[in-house]
CSV table of C-alpha atoms in Angstrom, one decimal:
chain,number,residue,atom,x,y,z
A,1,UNK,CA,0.0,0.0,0.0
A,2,UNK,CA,2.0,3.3,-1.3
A,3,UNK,CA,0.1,6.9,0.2
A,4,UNK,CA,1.3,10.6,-1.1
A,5,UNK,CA,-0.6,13.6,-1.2
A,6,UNK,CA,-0.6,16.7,-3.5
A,7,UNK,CA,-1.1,20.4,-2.2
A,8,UNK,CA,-1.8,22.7,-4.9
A,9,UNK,CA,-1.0,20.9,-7.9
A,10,UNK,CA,-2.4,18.5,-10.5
A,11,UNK,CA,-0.8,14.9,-9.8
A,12,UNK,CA,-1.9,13.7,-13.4
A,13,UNK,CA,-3.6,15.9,-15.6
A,14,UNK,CA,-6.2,14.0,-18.3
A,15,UNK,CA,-5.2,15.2,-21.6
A,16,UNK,CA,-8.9,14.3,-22.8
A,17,UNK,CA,-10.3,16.9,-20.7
A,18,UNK,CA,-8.1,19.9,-21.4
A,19,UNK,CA,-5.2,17.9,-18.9
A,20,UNK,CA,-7.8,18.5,-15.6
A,21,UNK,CA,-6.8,16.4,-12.7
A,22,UNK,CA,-8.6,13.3,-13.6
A,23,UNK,CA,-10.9,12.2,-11.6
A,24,UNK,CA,-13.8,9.3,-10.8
A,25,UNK,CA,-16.8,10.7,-13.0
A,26,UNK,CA,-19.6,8.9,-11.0
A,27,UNK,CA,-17.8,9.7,-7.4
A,28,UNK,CA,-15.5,12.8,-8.5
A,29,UNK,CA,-12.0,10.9,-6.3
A,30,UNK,CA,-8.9,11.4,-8.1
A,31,UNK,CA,-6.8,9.5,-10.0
A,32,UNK,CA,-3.1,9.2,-10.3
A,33,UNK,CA,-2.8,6.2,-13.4
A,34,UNK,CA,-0.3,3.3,-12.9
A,35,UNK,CA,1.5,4.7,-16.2
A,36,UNK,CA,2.1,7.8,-14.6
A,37,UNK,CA,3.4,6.3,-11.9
A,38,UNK,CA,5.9,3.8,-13.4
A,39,UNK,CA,6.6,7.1,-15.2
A,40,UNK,CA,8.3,8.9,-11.9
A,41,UNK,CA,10.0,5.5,-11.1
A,42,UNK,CA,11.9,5.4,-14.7
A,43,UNK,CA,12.7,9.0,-14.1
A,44,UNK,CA,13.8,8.2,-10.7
A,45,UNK,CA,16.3,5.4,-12.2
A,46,UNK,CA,17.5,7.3,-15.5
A,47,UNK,CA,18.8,9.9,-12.8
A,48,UNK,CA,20.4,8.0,-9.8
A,49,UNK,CA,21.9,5.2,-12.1
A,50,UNK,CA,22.6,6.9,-15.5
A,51,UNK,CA,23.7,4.4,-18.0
A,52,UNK,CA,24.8,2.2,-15.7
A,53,UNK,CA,24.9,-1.4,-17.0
A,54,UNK,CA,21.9,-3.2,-15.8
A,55,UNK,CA,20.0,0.0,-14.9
A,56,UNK,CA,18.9,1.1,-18.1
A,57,UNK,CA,16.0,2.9,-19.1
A,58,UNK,CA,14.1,1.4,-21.9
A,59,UNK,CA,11.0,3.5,-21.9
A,60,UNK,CA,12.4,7.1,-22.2
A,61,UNK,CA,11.9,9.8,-24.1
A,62,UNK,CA,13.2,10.1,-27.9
A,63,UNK,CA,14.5,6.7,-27.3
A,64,UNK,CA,14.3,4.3,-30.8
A,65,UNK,CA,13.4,0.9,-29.5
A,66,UNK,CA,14.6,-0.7,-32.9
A,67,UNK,CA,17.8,0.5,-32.2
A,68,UNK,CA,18.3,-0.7,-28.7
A,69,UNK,CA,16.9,-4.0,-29.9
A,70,UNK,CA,19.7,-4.0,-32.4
A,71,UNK,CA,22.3,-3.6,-29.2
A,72,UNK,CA,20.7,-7.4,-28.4
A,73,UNK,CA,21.4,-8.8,-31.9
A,74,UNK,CA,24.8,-7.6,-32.3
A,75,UNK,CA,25.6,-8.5,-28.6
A,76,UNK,CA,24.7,-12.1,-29.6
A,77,UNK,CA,25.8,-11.6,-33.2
A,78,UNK,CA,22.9,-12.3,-34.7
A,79,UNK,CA,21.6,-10.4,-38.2
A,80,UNK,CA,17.6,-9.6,-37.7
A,81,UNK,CA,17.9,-10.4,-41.4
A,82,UNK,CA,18.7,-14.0,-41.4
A,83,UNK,CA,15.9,-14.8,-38.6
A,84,UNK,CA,13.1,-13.7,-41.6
A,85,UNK,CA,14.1,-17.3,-43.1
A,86,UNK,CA,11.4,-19.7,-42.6
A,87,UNK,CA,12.0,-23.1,-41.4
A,88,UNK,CA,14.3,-22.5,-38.2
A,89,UNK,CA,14.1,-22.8,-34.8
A,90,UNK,CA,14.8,-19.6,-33.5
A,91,UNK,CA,13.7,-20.4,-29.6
A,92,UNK,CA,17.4,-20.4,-28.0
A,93,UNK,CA,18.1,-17.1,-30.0
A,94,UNK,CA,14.9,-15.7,-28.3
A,95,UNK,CA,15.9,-16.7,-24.8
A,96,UNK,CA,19.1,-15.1,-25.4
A,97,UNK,CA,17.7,-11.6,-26.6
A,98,UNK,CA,15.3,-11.0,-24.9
A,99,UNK,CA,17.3,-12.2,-21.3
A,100,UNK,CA,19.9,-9.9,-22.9
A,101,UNK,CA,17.0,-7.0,-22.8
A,102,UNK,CA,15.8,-8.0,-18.9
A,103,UNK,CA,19.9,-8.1,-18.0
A,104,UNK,CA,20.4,-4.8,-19.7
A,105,UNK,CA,17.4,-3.0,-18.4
A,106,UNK,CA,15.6,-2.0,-15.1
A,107,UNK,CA,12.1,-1.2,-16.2
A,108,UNK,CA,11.9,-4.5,-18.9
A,109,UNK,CA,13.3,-6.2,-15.7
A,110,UNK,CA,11.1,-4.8,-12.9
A,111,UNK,CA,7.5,-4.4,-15.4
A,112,UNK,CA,8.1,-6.4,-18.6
A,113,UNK,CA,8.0,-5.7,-21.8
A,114,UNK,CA,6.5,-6.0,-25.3
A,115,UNK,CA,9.6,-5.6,-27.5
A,116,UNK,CA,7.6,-7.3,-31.2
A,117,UNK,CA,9.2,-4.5,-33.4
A,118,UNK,CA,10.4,-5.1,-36.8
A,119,UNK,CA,13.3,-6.1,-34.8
A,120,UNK,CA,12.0,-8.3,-32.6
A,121,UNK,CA,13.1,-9.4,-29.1
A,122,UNK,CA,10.2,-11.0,-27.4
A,123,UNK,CA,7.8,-9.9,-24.6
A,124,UNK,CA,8.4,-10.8,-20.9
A,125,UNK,CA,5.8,-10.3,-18.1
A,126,UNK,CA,7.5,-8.0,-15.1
A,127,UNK,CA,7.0,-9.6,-11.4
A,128,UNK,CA,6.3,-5.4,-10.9
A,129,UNK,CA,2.9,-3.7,-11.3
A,130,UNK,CA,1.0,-0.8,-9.8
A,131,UNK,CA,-3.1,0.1,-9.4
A,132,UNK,CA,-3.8,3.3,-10.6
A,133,UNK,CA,-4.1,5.7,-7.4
A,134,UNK,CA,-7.2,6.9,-6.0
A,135,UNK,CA,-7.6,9.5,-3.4
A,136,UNK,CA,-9.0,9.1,-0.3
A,137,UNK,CA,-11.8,11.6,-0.1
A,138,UNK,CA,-13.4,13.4,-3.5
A,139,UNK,CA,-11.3,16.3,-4.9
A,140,UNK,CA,-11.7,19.4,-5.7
A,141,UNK,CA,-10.3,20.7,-9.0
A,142,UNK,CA,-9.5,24.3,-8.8
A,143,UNK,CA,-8.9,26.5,-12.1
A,144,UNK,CA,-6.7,29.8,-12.4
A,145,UNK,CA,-6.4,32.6,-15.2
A,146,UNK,CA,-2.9,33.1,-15.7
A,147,UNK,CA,-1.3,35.8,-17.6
A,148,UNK,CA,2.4,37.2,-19.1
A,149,UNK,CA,3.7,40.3,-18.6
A,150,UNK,CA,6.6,39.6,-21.0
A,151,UNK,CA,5.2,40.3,-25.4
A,152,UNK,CA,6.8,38.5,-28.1
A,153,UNK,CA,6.9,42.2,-30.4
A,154,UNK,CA,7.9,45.3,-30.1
A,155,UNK,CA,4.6,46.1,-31.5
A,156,UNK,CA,3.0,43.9,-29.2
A,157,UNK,CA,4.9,46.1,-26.4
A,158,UNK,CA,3.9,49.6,-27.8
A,159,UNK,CA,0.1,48.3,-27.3
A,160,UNK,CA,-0.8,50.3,-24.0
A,161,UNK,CA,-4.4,48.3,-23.6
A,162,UNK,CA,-2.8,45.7,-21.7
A,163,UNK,CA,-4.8,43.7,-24.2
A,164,UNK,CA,-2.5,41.3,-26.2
A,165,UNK,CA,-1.0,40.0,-22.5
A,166,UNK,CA,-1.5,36.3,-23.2
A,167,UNK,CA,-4.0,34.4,-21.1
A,168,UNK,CA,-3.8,31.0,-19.7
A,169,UNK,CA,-5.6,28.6,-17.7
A,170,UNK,CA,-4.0,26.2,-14.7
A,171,UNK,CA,-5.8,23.5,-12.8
A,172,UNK,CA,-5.2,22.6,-9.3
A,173,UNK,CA,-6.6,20.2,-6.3
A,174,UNK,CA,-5.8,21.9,-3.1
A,175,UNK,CA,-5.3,18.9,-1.1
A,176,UNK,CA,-5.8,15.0,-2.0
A,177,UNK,CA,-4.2,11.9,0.1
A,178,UNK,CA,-4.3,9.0,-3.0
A,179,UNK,CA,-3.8,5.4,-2.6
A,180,UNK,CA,-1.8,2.9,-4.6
A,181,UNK,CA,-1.8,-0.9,-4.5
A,182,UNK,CA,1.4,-3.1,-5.9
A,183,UNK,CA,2.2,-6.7,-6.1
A,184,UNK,CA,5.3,-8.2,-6.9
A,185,UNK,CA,5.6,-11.7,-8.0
A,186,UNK,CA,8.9,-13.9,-7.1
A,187,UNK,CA,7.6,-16.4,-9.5
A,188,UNK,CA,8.2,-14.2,-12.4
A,189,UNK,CA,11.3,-12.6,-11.5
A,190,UNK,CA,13.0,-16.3,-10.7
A,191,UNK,CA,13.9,-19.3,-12.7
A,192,UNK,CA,15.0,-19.1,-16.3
A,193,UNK,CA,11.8,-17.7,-17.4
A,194,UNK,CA,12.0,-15.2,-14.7
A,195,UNK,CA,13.2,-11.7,-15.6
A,196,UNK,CA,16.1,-11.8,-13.5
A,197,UNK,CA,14.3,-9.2,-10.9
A,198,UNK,CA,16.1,-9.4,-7.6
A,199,UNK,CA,16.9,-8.1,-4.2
A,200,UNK,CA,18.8,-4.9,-5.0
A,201,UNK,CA,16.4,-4.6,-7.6
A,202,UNK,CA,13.7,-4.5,-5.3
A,203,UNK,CA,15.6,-1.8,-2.7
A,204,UNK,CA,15.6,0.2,-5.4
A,205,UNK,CA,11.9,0.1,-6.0
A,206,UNK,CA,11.5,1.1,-2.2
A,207,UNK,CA,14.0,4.0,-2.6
A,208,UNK,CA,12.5,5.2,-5.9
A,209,UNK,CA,9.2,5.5,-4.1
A,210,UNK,CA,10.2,7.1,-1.3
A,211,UNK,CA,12.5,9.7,-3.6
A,212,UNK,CA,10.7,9.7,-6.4
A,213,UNK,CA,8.6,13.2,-6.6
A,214,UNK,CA,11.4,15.3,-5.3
A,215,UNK,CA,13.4,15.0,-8.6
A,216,UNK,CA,9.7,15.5,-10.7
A,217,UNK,CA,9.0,18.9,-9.0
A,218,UNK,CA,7.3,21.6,-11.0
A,219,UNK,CA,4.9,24.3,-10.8
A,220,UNK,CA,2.3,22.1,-12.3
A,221,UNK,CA,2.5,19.6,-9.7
A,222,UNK,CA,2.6,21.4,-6.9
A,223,UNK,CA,4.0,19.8,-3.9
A,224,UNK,CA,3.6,16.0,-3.9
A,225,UNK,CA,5.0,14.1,-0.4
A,226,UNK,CA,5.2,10.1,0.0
A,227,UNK,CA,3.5,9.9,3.1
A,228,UNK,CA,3.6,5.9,3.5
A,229,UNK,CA,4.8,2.4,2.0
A,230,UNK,CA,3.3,-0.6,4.1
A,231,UNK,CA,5.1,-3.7,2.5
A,232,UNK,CA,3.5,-7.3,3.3
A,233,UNK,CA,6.0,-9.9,3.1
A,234,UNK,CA,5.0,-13.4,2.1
A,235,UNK,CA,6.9,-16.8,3.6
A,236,UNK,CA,6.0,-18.7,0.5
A,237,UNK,CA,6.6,-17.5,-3.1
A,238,UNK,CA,2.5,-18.7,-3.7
A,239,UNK,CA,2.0,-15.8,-1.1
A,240,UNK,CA,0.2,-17.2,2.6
A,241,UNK,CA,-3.1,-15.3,1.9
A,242,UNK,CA,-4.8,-13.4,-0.4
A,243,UNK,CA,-3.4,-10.0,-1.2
A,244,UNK,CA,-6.8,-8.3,-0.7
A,245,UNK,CA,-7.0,-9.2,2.8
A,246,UNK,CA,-3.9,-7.6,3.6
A,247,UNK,CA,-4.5,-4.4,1.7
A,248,UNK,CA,-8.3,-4.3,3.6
A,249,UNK,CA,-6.2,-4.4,6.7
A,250,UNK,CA,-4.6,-1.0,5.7
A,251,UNK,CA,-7.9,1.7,6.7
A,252,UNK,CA,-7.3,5.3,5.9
A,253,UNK,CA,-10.3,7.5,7.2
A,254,UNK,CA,-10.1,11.1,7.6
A,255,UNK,CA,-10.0,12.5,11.5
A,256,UNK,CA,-12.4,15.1,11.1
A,257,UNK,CA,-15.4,14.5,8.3
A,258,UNK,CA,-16.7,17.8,9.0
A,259,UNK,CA,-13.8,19.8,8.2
A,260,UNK,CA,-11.9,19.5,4.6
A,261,UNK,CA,-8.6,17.9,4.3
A,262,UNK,CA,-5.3,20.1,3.5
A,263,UNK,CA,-3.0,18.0,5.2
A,264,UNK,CA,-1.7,14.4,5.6
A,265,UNK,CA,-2.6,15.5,9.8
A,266,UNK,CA,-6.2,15.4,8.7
A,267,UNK,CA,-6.0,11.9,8.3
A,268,UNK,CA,-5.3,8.5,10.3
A,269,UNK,CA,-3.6,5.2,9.1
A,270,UNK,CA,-4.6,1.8,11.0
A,271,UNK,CA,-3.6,-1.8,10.2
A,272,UNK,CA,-6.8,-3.6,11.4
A,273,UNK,CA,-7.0,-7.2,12.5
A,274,UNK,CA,-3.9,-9.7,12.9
A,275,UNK,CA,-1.6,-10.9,10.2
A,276,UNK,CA,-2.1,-14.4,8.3
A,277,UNK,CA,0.6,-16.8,9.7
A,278,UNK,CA,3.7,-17.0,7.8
A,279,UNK,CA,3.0,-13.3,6.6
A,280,UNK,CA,5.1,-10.1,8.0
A,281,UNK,CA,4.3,-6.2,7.9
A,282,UNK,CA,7.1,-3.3,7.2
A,283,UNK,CA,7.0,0.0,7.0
A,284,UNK,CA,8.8,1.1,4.7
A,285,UNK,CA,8.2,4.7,5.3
């Protein structure tokens, strides 16, 4: 269960509706999507681990997926060309690319991949992946006229009507606590099917959501704060209960319903009821 809250900012505008914070039509709660946030985590990576080798970025901007599929064929020397030929049994090439791609790469690693270009590598289900977020309580989605005092002309500056100054609009939620549900499979990231997902793979997960929004600051986004990261740790790699009824254990109900929210204060985190045997709890943050 991952909690942060915004304060005068738009978490995730919806491009559909002139980028608004998006919300839940029917109950008007916000919503952070699970792209957006795998998003922040890439971001997170690119920064703290550069080009590191294993710690990749393979989803990034202006990046040309053929080409860093090529990096996997020439690695292995293999010509994309000669795997067109009909009649061969091309499985142990796959394994080797696309293991090539998951060894190469945190986010194929960490979420999988569909990598079925013209210069194809494969596809591999990540043991990683993320609800979209949903805020607590309904919010309320603010808008502000914004204007320049700068012109682009020196005609435009010899206009005294204060007229041409060019108008804008900005949206804002002035407070919203949103929660997040992820899983993360050891049966996907183990084995030689696995992805190759592991233990320092999986700190840096943690840290990444603990650091995440401080290197994605903006005026647009206001101020967003992880507030919380409850972790529930399985004995067996089939998990020892269902993961619903740990995450029902995790309530999050405001303090005062009569009085709005503006602060992570406002509200109160409980774990209810007692663990499943051969489960443990962590706090992560």
């Amino acid at each position: 269960v991952y909690l942060f809250d915004v304060v005068d900012g738009n978490p995730n505008g919806d491009p559909d509706a002139g980028n608004l914070p998006r919300i839940d039509p029917e109950t008007q709660h916000g919503l952070v999507t699970d792209v957006c946030i795998k998003r922040k985590i890439r971001n997170h990576i690119s920064m703290a681990k550069g080009d590191e080798p294993r710690f990749r970025i393979y989803v990034k901007e202006k990046a040309v997926l053929n080409e860093i599929h090529q990096e996997a064929y020439t690695a292995h020397g293999i010509d994309p060309r000669d795997r067109k030929t009909k009649g061969k049994d091309r499985a142990d090439e796959d394994r080797k690319l696309t293991r090539w791609m998951c060894d190469n790469f945190f986010d194929i690693r960490m979420f999988g991949a569909v990598m079925t270009t013209e210069i194809n590598c494969g596809q591999v289900r990540g043991p990683v992946q993320f609800t979209m977020a949903r805020s607590i309580d309904p919010i309320l989605s603010q808008e502000h006229a914004v204007t320049r005092c700068a012109v682009t002309t020196a005609r435009e500056a010899e206009d005294q009507s204060g007229d041409n100054r060019t108008m804008g609009r900005k949206f804002t939620v002035p407070y919203g606590l949103y929660r997040c549900h992820g899983f993360v499979n050891p049966l996907l990231a183990d084995g030689e099917r696995g992805t190759g997902f592991n233990d320092e793979d999986l700190d840096l997960l943690w840290k990444s959501l603990e650091m995440m929004w401080d290197v994605d600051r903006s005026a647009a986004r206001g101020q967003i704060t992880p507030r919380k990261l409850i972790v529930f740790k399985h004995e067996s790699p089939l998990g020892n209960a269902p993961a619903h009824r740990l995450l029902e254990m995790v309530k999050v109900r405001r303090c005062d319903p009569m009085k709005p929210a503006r602060s992570f204060s406002d509200y109160q985190v409980d774990i209810v009821g007692d663990l499943p045997s051969g489960v443990e709890k962590l706090e992560m943050f």
